[in-house]
XYZ file of C-alpha atoms in Angstrom:
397
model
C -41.290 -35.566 39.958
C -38.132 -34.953 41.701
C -35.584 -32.187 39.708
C -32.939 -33.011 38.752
C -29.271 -31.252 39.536
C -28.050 -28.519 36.734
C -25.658 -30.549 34.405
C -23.044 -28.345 34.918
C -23.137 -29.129 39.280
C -22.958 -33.113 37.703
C -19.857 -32.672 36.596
C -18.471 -30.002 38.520
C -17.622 -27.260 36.051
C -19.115 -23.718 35.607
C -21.025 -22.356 32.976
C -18.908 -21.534 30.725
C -16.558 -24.474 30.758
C -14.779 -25.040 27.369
C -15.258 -28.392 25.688
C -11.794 -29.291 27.258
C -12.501 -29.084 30.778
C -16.163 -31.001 30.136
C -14.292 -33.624 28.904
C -12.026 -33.981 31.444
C -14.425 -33.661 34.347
C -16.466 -36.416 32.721
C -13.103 -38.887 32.756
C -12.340 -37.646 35.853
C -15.934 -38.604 37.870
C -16.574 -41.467 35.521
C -13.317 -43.725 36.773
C -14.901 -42.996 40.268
C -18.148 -43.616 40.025
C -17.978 -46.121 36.912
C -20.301 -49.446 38.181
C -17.620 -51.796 37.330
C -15.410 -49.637 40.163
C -18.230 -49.836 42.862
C -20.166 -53.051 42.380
C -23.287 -52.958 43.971
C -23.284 -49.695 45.173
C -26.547 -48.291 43.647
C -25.515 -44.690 44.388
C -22.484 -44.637 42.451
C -24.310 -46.292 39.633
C -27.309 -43.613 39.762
C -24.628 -40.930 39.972
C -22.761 -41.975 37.110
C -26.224 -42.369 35.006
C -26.884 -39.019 36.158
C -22.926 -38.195 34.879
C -23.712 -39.693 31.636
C -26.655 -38.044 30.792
C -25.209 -34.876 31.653
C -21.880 -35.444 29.336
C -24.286 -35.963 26.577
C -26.370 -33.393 26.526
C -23.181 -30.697 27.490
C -20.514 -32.356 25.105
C -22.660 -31.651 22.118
C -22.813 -28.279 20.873
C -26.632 -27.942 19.725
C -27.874 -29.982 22.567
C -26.012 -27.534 24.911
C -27.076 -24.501 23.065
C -30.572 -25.587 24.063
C -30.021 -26.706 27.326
C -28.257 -23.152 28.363
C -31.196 -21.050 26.691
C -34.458 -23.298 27.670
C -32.545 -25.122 31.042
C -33.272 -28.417 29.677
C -32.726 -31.031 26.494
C -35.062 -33.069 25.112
C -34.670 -35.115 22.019
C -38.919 -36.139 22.189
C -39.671 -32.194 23.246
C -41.746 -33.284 25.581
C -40.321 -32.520 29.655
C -43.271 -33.696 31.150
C -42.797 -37.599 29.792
C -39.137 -38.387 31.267
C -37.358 -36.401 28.787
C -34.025 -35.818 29.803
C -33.548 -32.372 32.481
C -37.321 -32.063 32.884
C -36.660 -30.631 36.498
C -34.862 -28.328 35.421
C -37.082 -25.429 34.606
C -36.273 -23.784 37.997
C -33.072 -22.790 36.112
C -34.961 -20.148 34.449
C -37.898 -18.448 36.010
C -39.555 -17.226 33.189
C -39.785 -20.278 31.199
C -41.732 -22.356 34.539
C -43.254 -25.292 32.402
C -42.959 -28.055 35.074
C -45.244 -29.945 35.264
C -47.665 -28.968 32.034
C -49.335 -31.114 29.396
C -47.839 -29.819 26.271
C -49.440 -32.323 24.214
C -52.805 -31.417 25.486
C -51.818 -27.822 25.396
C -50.710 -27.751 21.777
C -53.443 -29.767 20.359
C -56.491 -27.963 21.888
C -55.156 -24.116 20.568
C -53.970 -22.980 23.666
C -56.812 -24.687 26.313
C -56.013 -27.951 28.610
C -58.437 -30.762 27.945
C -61.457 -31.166 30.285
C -64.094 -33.382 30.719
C -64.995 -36.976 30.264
C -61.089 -37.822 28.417
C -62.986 -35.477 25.702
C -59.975 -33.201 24.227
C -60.502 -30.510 22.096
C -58.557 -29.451 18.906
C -58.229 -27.134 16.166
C -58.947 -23.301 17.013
C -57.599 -20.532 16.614
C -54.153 -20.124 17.715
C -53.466 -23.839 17.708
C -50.689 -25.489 17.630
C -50.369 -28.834 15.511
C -46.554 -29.809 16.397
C -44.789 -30.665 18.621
C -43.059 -29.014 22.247
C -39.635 -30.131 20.480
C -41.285 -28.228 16.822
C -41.424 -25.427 18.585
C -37.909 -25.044 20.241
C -36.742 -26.287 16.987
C -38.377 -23.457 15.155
C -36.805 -20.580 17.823
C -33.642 -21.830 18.405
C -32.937 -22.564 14.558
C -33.864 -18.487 14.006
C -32.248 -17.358 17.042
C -28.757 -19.548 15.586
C -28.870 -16.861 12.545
C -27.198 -13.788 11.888
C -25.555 -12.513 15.009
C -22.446 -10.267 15.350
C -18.832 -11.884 14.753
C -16.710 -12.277 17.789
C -13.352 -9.824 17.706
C -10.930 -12.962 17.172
C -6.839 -12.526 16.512
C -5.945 -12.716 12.794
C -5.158 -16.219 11.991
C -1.006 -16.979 10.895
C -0.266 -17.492 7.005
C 2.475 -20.466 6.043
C 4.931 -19.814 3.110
C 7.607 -22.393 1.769
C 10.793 -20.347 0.370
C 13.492 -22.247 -1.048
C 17.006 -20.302 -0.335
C 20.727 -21.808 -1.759
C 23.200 -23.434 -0.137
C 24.895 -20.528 0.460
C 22.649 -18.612 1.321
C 21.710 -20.790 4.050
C 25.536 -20.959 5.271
C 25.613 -17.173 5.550
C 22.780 -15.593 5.612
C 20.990 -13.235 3.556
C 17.931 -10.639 3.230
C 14.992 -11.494 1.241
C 11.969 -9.575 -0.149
C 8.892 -11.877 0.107
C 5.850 -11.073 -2.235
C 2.537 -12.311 0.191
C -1.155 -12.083 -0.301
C -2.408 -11.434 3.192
C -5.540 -9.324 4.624
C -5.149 -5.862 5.924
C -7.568 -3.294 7.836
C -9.854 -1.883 5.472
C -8.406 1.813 4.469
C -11.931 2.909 4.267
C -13.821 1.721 7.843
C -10.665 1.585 9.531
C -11.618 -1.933 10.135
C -15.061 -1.508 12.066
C -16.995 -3.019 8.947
C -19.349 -0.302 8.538
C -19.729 2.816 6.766
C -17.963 5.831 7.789
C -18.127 3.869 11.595
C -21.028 4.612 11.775
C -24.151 2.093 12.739
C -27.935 2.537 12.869
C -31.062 1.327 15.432
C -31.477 -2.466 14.217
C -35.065 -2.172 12.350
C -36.366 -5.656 14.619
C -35.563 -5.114 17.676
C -35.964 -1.966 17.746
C -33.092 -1.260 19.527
C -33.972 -3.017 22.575
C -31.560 -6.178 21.617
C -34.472 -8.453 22.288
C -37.275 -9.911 20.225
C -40.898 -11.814 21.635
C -42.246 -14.465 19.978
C -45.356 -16.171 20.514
C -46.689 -19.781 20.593
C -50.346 -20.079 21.849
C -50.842 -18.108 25.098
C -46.677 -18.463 25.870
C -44.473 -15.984 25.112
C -40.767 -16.124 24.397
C -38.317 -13.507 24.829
C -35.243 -14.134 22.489
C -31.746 -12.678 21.706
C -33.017 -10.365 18.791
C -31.015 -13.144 15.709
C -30.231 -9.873 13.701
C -28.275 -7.609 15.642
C -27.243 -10.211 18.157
C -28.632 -8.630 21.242
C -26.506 -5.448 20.650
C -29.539 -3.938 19.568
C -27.652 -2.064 16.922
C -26.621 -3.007 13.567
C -23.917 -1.623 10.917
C -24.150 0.388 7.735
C -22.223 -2.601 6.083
C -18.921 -0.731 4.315
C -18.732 -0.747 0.542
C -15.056 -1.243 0.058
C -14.960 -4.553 2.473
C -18.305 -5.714 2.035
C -18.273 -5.431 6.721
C -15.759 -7.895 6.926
C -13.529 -4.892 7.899
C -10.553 -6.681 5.920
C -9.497 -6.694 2.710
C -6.760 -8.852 0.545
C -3.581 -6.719 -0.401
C -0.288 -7.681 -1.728
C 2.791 -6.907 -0.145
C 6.201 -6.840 0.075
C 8.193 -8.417 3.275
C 12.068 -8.198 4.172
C 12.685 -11.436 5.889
C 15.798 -11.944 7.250
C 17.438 -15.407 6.680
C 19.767 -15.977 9.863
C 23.542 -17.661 8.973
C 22.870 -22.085 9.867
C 19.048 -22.410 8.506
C 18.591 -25.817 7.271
C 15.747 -27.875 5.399
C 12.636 -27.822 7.854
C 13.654 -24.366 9.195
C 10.742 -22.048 10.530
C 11.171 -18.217 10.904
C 8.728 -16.544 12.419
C 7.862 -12.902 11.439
C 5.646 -11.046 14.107
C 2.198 -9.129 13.141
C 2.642 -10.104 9.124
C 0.007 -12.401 8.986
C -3.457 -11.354 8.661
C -5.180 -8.617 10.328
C -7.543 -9.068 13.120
C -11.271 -8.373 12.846
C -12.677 -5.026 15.484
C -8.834 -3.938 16.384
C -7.476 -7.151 17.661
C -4.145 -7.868 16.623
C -2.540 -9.566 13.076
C -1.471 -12.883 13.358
C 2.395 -14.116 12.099
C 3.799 -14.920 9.008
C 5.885 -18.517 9.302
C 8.066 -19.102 6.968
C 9.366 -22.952 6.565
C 12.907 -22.985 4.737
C 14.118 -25.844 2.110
C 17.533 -25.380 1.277
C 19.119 -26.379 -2.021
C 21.333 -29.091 -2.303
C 25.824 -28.633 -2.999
C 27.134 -30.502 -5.744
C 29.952 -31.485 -3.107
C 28.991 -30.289 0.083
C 26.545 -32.483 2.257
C 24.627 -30.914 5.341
C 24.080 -32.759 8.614
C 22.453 -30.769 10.879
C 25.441 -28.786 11.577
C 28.108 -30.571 10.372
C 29.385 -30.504 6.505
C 30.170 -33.867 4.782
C 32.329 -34.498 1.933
C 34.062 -37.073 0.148
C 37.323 -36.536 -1.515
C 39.380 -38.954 -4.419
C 42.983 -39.615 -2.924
C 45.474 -41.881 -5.152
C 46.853 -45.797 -4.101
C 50.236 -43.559 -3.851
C 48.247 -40.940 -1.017
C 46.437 -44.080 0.632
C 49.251 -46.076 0.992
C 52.343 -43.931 1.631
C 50.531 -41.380 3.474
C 50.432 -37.510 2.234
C 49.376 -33.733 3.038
C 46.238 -32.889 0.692
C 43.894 -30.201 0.099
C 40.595 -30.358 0.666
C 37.667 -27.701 0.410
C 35.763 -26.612 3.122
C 33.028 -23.701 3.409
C 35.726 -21.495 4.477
C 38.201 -21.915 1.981
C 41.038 -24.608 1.196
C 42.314 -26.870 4.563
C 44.678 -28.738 5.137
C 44.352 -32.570 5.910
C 47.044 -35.590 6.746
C 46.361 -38.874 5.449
C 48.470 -41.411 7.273
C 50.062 -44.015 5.863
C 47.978 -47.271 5.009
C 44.479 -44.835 4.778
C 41.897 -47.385 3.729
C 38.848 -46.626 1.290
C 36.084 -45.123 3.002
C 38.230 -44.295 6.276
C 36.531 -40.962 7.286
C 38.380 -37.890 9.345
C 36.789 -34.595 11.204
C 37.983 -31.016 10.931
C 37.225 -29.357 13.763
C 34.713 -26.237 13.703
C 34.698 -26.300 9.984
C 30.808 -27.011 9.737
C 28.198 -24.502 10.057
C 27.559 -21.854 12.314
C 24.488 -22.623 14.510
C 22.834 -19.029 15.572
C 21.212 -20.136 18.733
C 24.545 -22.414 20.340
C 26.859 -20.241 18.926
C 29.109 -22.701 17.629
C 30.279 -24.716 15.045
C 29.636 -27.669 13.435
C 32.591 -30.201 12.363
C 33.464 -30.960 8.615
C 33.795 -34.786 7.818
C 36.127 -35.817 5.279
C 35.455 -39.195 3.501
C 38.247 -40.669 1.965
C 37.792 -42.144 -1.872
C 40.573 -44.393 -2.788
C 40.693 -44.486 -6.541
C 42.231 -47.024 -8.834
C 45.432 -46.304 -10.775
C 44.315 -46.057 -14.412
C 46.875 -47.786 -16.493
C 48.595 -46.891 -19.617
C 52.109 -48.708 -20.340
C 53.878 -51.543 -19.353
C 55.812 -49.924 -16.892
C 52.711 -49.440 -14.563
C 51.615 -52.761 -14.975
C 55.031 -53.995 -14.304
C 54.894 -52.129 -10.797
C 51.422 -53.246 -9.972
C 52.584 -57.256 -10.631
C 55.213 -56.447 -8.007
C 53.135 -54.751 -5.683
C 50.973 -58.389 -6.011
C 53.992 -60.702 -5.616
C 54.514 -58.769 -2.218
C 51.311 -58.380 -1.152
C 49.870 -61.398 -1.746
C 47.504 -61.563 0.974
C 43.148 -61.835 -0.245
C 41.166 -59.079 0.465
C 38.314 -60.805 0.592
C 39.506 -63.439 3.046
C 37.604 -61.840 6.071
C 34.205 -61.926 3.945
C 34.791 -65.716 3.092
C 35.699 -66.707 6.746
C 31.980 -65.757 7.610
C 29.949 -67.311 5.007
């Protein structure tokens, strides 16, 4: 039987591809080779068969686990029958299987059948399962206990709610975290005193042998994890090499932060395991809302009562602002709602460098009436005004 090409030469990427790059090399080769692309063209629809299978088998994590260790995958354990990479054994040229009964060879203890169809079983050293039994049986043990990558600490998240002021201006703030630190007593190695011993199965070697009839299988020793050492585990951390503190962080709150703000504070996350580095502490802001004041991104919004007097005859009025009292014309005939902009009276945005504007929203408010005399003026004002407000709104209904 014909082998077939390594799965990685299918589709084009090395060993060590990341999941990523398999993927995309699959999309890539399958919308040129897909049959529906190349009708009739039997290579293209062999290739991208050959494609698929591969993309299977290396897309899955257990099924490439196996495939990397054994050169082949095989859901029936059995590479002599069809199953799926059975040519490729020349991968590896210690595991040469090509071409052997297993089913014979596992059923008669270790001897090939002979003679007249008549197969023997039983005996000692046999083997009742199957080929697939067997990987199943290494490869589960060899997936056990084997030595933790050194990997970045990973960031921590906080919420922090800061005032309205504070978020105009500014301010310094002492944040109580929980976050992992080096262990005071390994100095983060994980074992005792840093110190680590010959791994009792291996013997040091980093490898162990196991056997299955008259085969033998050298493995990645599954307690030491090949480094043929293994740690006096440390007390205080239980090997992790971390352990959970409390501290105390000054995090500075620049002048501008609004609701959805995130600050960043370098190497305040948690530690890394063997000496990498700490990961980042990101802090998302929520800022408390004014009683008057209205943020909008960087502009401030307000809305301020003015009399029928102000509205109508114009006037010069005070209005607040973040920065104090300004001062703001209302021209004559100033109609409810009418809305005006102080310049560069908003916030201060850190990262432009400029200001936002303040808008003003004008509130006319109703006279509230008292005597006779008001009422008196407010009759006049209707004999010479006479025109309907709400003529506009009935003209379009």
């Amino acid at each position: 039987m014909a082998a077939k090409k390594d799965y990685y030469e299918l589709l084009g990427v090395p060993r060590k591809a990341s999941a990523e790059e398999i993927r995309k090399a699959w999309r890539r080769l399958a919308r040129k080779f897909h049959p529906d692309l190349n009708p009739g063209d039997k290579a293209a629809e062999e290739r991208f068969k050959q494609m698929q299978e591969a993309y299977d088998v290396l897309s899955d994590t257990k099924k490439r686990q196996m495939y990397d260790q054994v050169g082949f995958y095989s859901e029936s354990g059995f590479p002599g029958a069809g199953a799926p990479g059975a040519g490729a054994y020349q991968q590896n040229p210690n595991m040469g299987f090509g071409g052997f009964d297993f089913s014979d060879y596992f059923t008669s203890g270790g001897r090939a059948a002979t003679g007249g169809g008549r197969t023997e079983t039983g005996g000692e050293g046999g083997f009742g399962g199957s080929f697939h039994d067997l990987f199943g049986q290494f490869f589960s043990h060899g997936r056990g206990e084997h030595a933790a990558e050194p990997e970045r600490g990973s960031d921590l998240e906080y919420a922090l709610s800061v005032g309205f002021w504070q978020a105009i201006r500014g301010t310094q703030i002492r944040l109580n975290i929980n976050r992992q630190e080096v262990c005071g007593a390994c100095g983060g190695s994980g074992s005792k005193s840093g110190t680590n011993t010959v791994c009792p199965e291996c013997q040091g070697t980093g490898n162990v042998t196991q056997m299955a009839g008259a085969m033998r299988f050298n493995l990645t020793c599954p307690r030491c994890g090949g480094k043929g050492r293994v740690r006096n585990v440390c007390t205080s951390c239980q090997g992790d090499g971390r352990l959970t503190t409390s501290e105390t962080v000054e995090v500075r709150i620049p002048p501008g932060v609004q609701t959805g703000s995130r600050l960043r504070v370098p190497a305040k996350g948690n530690a890394g395991s063997q000496g990498m580095p700490a990961g980042d502490l990101y802090i998302t802001v929520r800022v408390e809302p004014h009683p008057f004041f209205e943020r909008d991104g960087d502009d401030i919004r307000i809305r301020v009562p003015v009399s029928i007097a102000e509205a109508g005859l114009g006037a010069k009025i005070e209005v607040p602002t973040i920065d104090g009292r300004a001062l703001l014309k209302v021209p004559m005939g100033t109609q409810n709602g009418q809305k005006f902009r102080l310049r560069e009276k908003g916030v201060l945005n850190s990262r432009k460098g400029v200001r936002g504007d303040q808008i003003v929203e004008i509130a006319v408010e109703a006279p509230k009436v008292r005597d006779e005399r008001t009422k008196e003026i407010l009759r006049e004002y209707a004999r010479l005004n006479p025109e309907d407000p709400r003529a506009e709104i009935w003209s379009k209904v």
